[in-house]
């Protein structure tokens, strides 16, 4: 029963993570794409520290999760170009900032829920002190029944 509840909670948390971000209005998206495209082109074609600094400043200013996700999706390519011309600390700070914008509250809660679910799965359902007491008072067979009661019932009858 506990496993079924944990599975249902995990499914719900994974669905929250998979939920797409709300797309900004068409004008905001067009503005972002124009500016972002121009800055990326300037960096890749004319590669300079100044172009890298402009792109990093632009990325730092993104506050919409959808747009932040767009930056993250392309960061493997853009980031490698930025690395050639930018201060590594500035680049890391900007990247972490964009990641936090992309990680909405619901996604953060879902990630936390998944971590707690995993933790619950690792915890034994019976306290070790109870097991120790049962073992000394009732024997090893009774102790086995605590952790695998279905197996114990099959082996010893209901």
PDB file of C-alpha atoms in Angstrom:
ATOM      1  CA  UNK A   1       0.000   0.000   0.000  1.00  0.00           C
ATOM      2  CA  UNK A   2       2.864   2.376   0.831  1.00  0.00           C
ATOM      3  CA  UNK A   3       4.573   1.563  -2.471  1.00  0.00           C
ATOM      4  CA  UNK A   4       1.358   2.341  -4.356  1.00  0.00           C
ATOM      5  CA  UNK A   5       1.045   5.713  -2.615  1.00  0.00           C
ATOM      6  CA  UNK A   6       4.684   6.548  -3.332  1.00  0.00           C
ATOM      7  CA  UNK A   7       4.243   5.546  -6.982  1.00  0.00           C
ATOM      8  CA  UNK A   8       1.187   7.792  -7.303  1.00  0.00           C
ATOM      9  CA  UNK A   9       3.038  10.696  -5.677  1.00  0.00           C
ATOM     10  CA  UNK A  10       6.024  10.153  -7.971  1.00  0.00           C
ATOM     11  CA  UNK A  11       3.777  10.107 -11.038  1.00  0.00           C
ATOM     12  CA  UNK A  12       2.188  13.380  -9.943  1.00  0.00           C
ATOM     13  CA  UNK A  13       5.568  15.023  -9.301  1.00  0.00           C
ATOM     14  CA  UNK A  14       6.933  13.884 -12.672  1.00  0.00           C
ATOM     15  CA  UNK A  15       3.820  15.260 -14.387  1.00  0.00           C
ATOM     16  CA  UNK A  16       4.443  18.631 -12.717  1.00  0.00           C
ATOM     17  CA  UNK A  17       8.031  18.593 -13.992  1.00  0.00           C
ATOM     18  CA  UNK A  18       6.886  17.771 -17.520  1.00  0.00           C
ATOM     19  CA  UNK A  19       4.295  20.562 -17.540  1.00  0.00           C
ATOM     20  CA  UNK A  20       5.377  23.115 -20.170  1.00  0.00           C
ATOM     21  CA  UNK A  21       5.837  26.735 -19.137  1.00  0.00           C
ATOM     22  CA  UNK A  22       3.257  29.272 -20.262  1.00  0.00           C
ATOM     23  CA  UNK A  23       4.365  30.861 -23.509  1.00  0.00           C
ATOM     24  CA  UNK A  24       4.728  34.654 -23.346  1.00  0.00           C
ATOM     25  CA  UNK A  25       2.615  36.813 -25.630  1.00  0.00           C
ATOM     26  CA  UNK A  26       3.617  36.999 -29.295  1.00  0.00           C
ATOM     27  CA  UNK A  27       5.143  40.490 -29.039  1.00  0.00           C
ATOM     28  CA  UNK A  28       7.352  39.614 -26.057  1.00  0.00           C
ATOM     29  CA  UNK A  29       8.445  36.393 -27.776  1.00  0.00           C
ATOM     30  CA  UNK A  30       9.244  38.235 -31.021  1.00  0.00           C
ATOM     31  CA  UNK A  31      11.275  40.868 -29.124  1.00  0.00           C
ATOM     32  CA  UNK A  32      13.187  38.210 -27.218  1.00  0.00           C
ATOM     33  CA  UNK A  33      13.957  36.164 -30.336  1.00  0.00           C
ATOM     34  CA  UNK A  34      15.154  39.229 -32.285  1.00  0.00           C
ATOM     35  CA  UNK A  35      17.430  40.503 -29.524  1.00  0.00           C
ATOM     36  CA  UNK A  36      18.694  37.044 -28.517  1.00  0.00           C
ATOM     37  CA  UNK A  37      19.340  36.082 -32.157  1.00  0.00           C
ATOM     38  CA  UNK A  38      21.212  39.314 -32.882  1.00  0.00           C
ATOM     39  CA  UNK A  39      23.404  38.935 -29.777  1.00  0.00           C
ATOM     40  CA  UNK A  40      24.170  35.264 -30.546  1.00  0.00           C
ATOM     41  CA  UNK A  41      25.089  36.167 -34.119  1.00  0.00           C
ATOM     42  CA  UNK A  42      27.341  38.983 -32.930  1.00  0.00           C
ATOM     43  CA  UNK A  43      29.078  36.569 -30.566  1.00  0.00           C
ATOM     44  CA  UNK A  44      29.531  33.689 -33.015  1.00  0.00           C
ATOM     45  CA  UNK A  45      30.467  35.767 -36.062  1.00  0.00           C
ATOM     46  CA  UNK A  46      32.479  38.588 -34.495  1.00  0.00           C
ATOM     47  CA  UNK A  47      33.422  36.795 -31.237  1.00  0.00           C
ATOM     48  CA  UNK A  48      34.713  39.338 -28.766  1.00  0.00           C
ATOM     49  CA  UNK A  49      34.651  39.991 -25.044  1.00  0.00           C
ATOM     50  CA  UNK A  50      32.249  42.865 -25.631  1.00  0.00           C
ATOM     51  CA  UNK A  51      29.790  40.652 -27.545  1.00  0.00           C
ATOM     52  CA  UNK A  52      29.994  38.025 -24.797  1.00  0.00           C
ATOM     53  CA  UNK A  53      29.378  40.642 -22.096  1.00  0.00           C
ATOM     54  CA  UNK A  54      26.302  41.973 -23.952  1.00  0.00           C
ATOM     55  CA  UNK A  55      24.846  38.477 -24.318  1.00  0.00           C
ATOM     56  CA  UNK A  56      25.505  37.631 -20.671  1.00  0.00           C
ATOM     57  CA  UNK A  57      23.796  40.852 -19.549  1.00  0.00           C
ATOM     58  CA  UNK A  58      20.825  40.068 -21.770  1.00  0.00           C
ATOM     59  CA  UNK A  59      20.558  36.540 -20.360  1.00  0.00           C
ATOM     60  CA  UNK A  60      20.769  37.857 -16.783  1.00  0.00           C
ATOM     61  CA  UNK A  61      17.769  40.082 -17.493  1.00  0.00           C
ATOM     62  CA  UNK A  62      15.456  37.236 -18.534  1.00  0.00           C
ATOM     63  CA  UNK A  63      12.756  36.744 -15.891  1.00  0.00           C
ATOM     64  CA  UNK A  64      10.251  34.598 -17.795  1.00  0.00           C
ATOM     65  CA  UNK A  65      10.521  30.795 -17.215  1.00  0.00           C
ATOM     66  CA  UNK A  66       9.653  29.991 -20.839  1.00  0.00           C
ATOM     67  CA  UNK A  67      12.377  32.292 -22.176  1.00  0.00           C
ATOM     68  CA  UNK A  68      14.852  31.056 -19.569  1.00  0.00           C
ATOM     69  CA  UNK A  69      14.148  27.482 -20.709  1.00  0.00           C
ATOM     70  CA  UNK A  70      14.868  28.586 -24.308  1.00  0.00           C
ATOM     71  CA  UNK A  71      18.268  29.898 -23.210  1.00  0.00           C
ATOM     72  CA  UNK A  72      19.038  26.712 -21.273  1.00  0.00           C
ATOM     73  CA  UNK A  73      18.032  24.500 -24.192  1.00  0.00           C
ATOM     74  CA  UNK A  74      20.630  26.223 -26.402  1.00  0.00           C
ATOM     75  CA  UNK A  75      23.254  26.783 -23.741  1.00  0.00           C
ATOM     76  CA  UNK A  76      25.511  23.895 -24.730  1.00  0.00           C
ATOM     77  CA  UNK A  77      26.219  25.712 -27.986  1.00  0.00           C
ATOM     78  CA  UNK A  78      26.006  29.312 -26.824  1.00  0.00           C
ATOM     79  CA  UNK A  79      27.859  28.604 -23.590  1.00  0.00           C
ATOM     80  CA  UNK A  80      30.860  27.124 -25.362  1.00  0.00           C
ATOM     81  CA  UNK A  81      31.163  30.310 -27.439  1.00  0.00           C
ATOM     82  CA  UNK A  82      30.741  32.471 -24.345  1.00  0.00           C
ATOM     83  CA  UNK A  83      33.494  30.527 -22.543  1.00  0.00           C
ATOM     84  CA  UNK A  84      35.998  31.662 -25.136  1.00  0.00           C
ATOM     85  CA  UNK A  85      35.428  35.348 -24.379  1.00  0.00           C
ATOM     86  CA  UNK A  86      33.813  35.730 -20.949  1.00  0.00           C
ATOM     87  CA  UNK A  87      34.875  35.676 -17.337  1.00  0.00           C
ATOM     88  CA  UNK A  88      34.096  32.178 -16.020  1.00  0.00           C
ATOM     89  CA  UNK A  89      32.643  33.453 -12.740  1.00  0.00           C
ATOM     90  CA  UNK A  90      30.315  35.840 -14.548  1.00  0.00           C
ATOM     91  CA  UNK A  91      29.289  33.068 -16.913  1.00  0.00           C
ATOM     92  CA  UNK A  92      28.576  30.632 -14.054  1.00  0.00           C
ATOM     93  CA  UNK A  93      26.603  33.266 -12.119  1.00  0.00           C
ATOM     94  CA  UNK A  94      24.451  34.050 -15.160  1.00  0.00           C
ATOM     95  CA  UNK A  95      23.866  30.351 -15.892  1.00  0.00           C
ATOM     96  CA  UNK A  96      22.779  29.652 -12.316  1.00  0.00           C
ATOM     97  CA  UNK A  97      20.471  32.677 -12.428  1.00  0.00           C
ATOM     98  CA  UNK A  98      18.826  31.507 -15.661  1.00  0.00           C
ATOM     99  CA  UNK A  99      18.424  27.995 -14.229  1.00  0.00           C
ATOM    100  CA  UNK A 100      16.669  29.377 -11.150  1.00  0.00           C
ATOM    101  CA  UNK A 101      14.296  31.426 -13.329  1.00  0.00           C
ATOM    102  CA  UNK A 102      13.503  28.334 -15.417  1.00  0.00           C
ATOM    103  CA  UNK A 103      12.863  26.307 -12.272  1.00  0.00           C
ATOM    104  CA  UNK A 104       9.415  27.581 -11.345  1.00  0.00           C
ATOM    105  CA  UNK A 105       7.961  27.119  -7.862  1.00  0.00           C
ATOM    106  CA  UNK A 106       5.891  24.134  -8.966  1.00  0.00           C
ATOM    107  CA  UNK A 107       8.954  22.494 -10.516  1.00  0.00           C
ATOM    108  CA  UNK A 108      11.014  23.167  -7.403  1.00  0.00           C
ATOM    109  CA  UNK A 109       8.288  21.594  -5.262  1.00  0.00           C
ATOM    110  CA  UNK A 110       8.096  18.616  -7.616  1.00  0.00           C
ATOM    111  CA  UNK A 111      11.875  18.081  -7.426  1.00  0.00           C
ATOM    112  CA  UNK A 112      11.719  18.276  -3.641  1.00  0.00           C
ATOM    113  CA  UNK A 113       8.833  15.799  -3.614  1.00  0.00           C
ATOM    114  CA  UNK A 114      10.816  13.362  -5.777  1.00  0.00           C
ATOM    115  CA  UNK A 115      13.772  13.594  -3.404  1.00  0.00           C
ATOM    116  CA  UNK A 116      11.491  12.921  -0.415  1.00  0.00           C
ATOM    117  CA  UNK A 117       9.819   9.997  -2.205  1.00  0.00           C
ATOM    118  CA  UNK A 118      13.231   8.476  -2.909  1.00  0.00           C
ATOM    119  CA  UNK A 119      14.154   8.942   0.731  1.00  0.00           C
ATOM    120  CA  UNK A 120      10.934   7.225   1.832  1.00  0.00           C
ATOM    121  CA  UNK A 121      11.688   4.277  -0.424  1.00  0.00           C
ATOM    122  CA  UNK A 122      15.097   3.789   1.201  1.00  0.00           C
ATOM    123  CA  UNK A 123      13.732   3.802   4.761  1.00  0.00           C
ATOM    124  CA  UNK A 124      12.887   0.428   6.228  1.00  0.00           C
ATOM    125  CA  UNK A 125       9.246   0.270   7.332  1.00  0.00           C
ATOM    126  CA  UNK A 126      10.183  -1.211  10.722  1.00  0.00           C
ATOM    127  CA  UNK A 127      12.389   0.585  13.237  1.00  0.00           C
ATOM    128  CA  UNK A 128      15.616  -1.322  13.923  1.00  0.00           C
ATOM    129  CA  UNK A 129      15.008  -1.147  17.682  1.00  0.00           C
ATOM    130  CA  UNK A 130      11.673  -2.927  17.199  1.00  0.00           C
ATOM    131  CA  UNK A 131      13.392  -5.559  15.071  1.00  0.00           C
ATOM    132  CA  UNK A 132      16.088  -6.072  17.697  1.00  0.00           C
ATOM    133  CA  UNK A 133      13.490  -6.441  20.466  1.00  0.00           C
ATOM    134  CA  UNK A 134      11.372  -8.830  18.406  1.00  0.00           C
ATOM    135  CA  UNK A 135      14.404 -10.920  17.523  1.00  0.00           C
ATOM    136  CA  UNK A 136      15.468 -11.405  21.126  1.00  0.00           C
ATOM    137  CA  UNK A 137      11.911 -11.953  22.414  1.00  0.00           C
ATOM    138  CA  UNK A 138      10.302 -13.910  19.568  1.00  0.00           C
ATOM    139  CA  UNK A 139      13.168 -15.274  17.452  1.00  0.00           C
ATOM    140  CA  UNK A 140      14.399 -14.707  13.941  1.00  0.00           C
ATOM    141  CA  UNK A 141      11.311 -16.172  12.220  1.00  0.00           C
ATOM    142  CA  UNK A 142       9.032 -13.616  13.886  1.00  0.00           C
ATOM    143  CA  UNK A 143      11.469 -10.833  13.038  1.00  0.00           C
ATOM    144  CA  UNK A 144      11.357 -11.865   9.380  1.00  0.00           C
ATOM    145  CA  UNK A 145       7.578 -11.515   9.507  1.00  0.00           C
ATOM    146  CA  UNK A 146       7.980  -7.834  10.371  1.00  0.00           C
ATOM    147  CA  UNK A 147       9.784  -6.979   7.149  1.00  0.00           C
ATOM    148  CA  UNK A 148       8.201  -9.565   4.821  1.00  0.00           C
ATOM    149  CA  UNK A 149       4.835 -10.441   6.289  1.00  0.00           C
ATOM    150  CA  UNK A 150       3.453 -11.824   3.015  1.00  0.00           C
ATOM    151  CA  UNK A 151       6.424 -14.170   2.619  1.00  0.00           C
ATOM    152  CA  UNK A 152       6.056 -15.256   6.235  1.00  0.00           C
ATOM    153  CA  UNK A 153       2.335 -16.008   5.737  1.00  0.00           C
ATOM    154  CA  UNK A 154       3.064 -18.044   2.614  1.00  0.00           C
ATOM    155  CA  UNK A 155       5.781 -20.027   4.337  1.00  0.00           C
ATOM    156  CA  UNK A 156       3.853 -20.650   7.604  1.00  0.00           C
ATOM    157  CA  UNK A 157       0.262 -20.561   6.455  1.00  0.00           C
ATOM    158  CA  UNK A 158      -2.315 -17.882   7.164  1.00  0.00           C
TER     159      UNK A 158
END
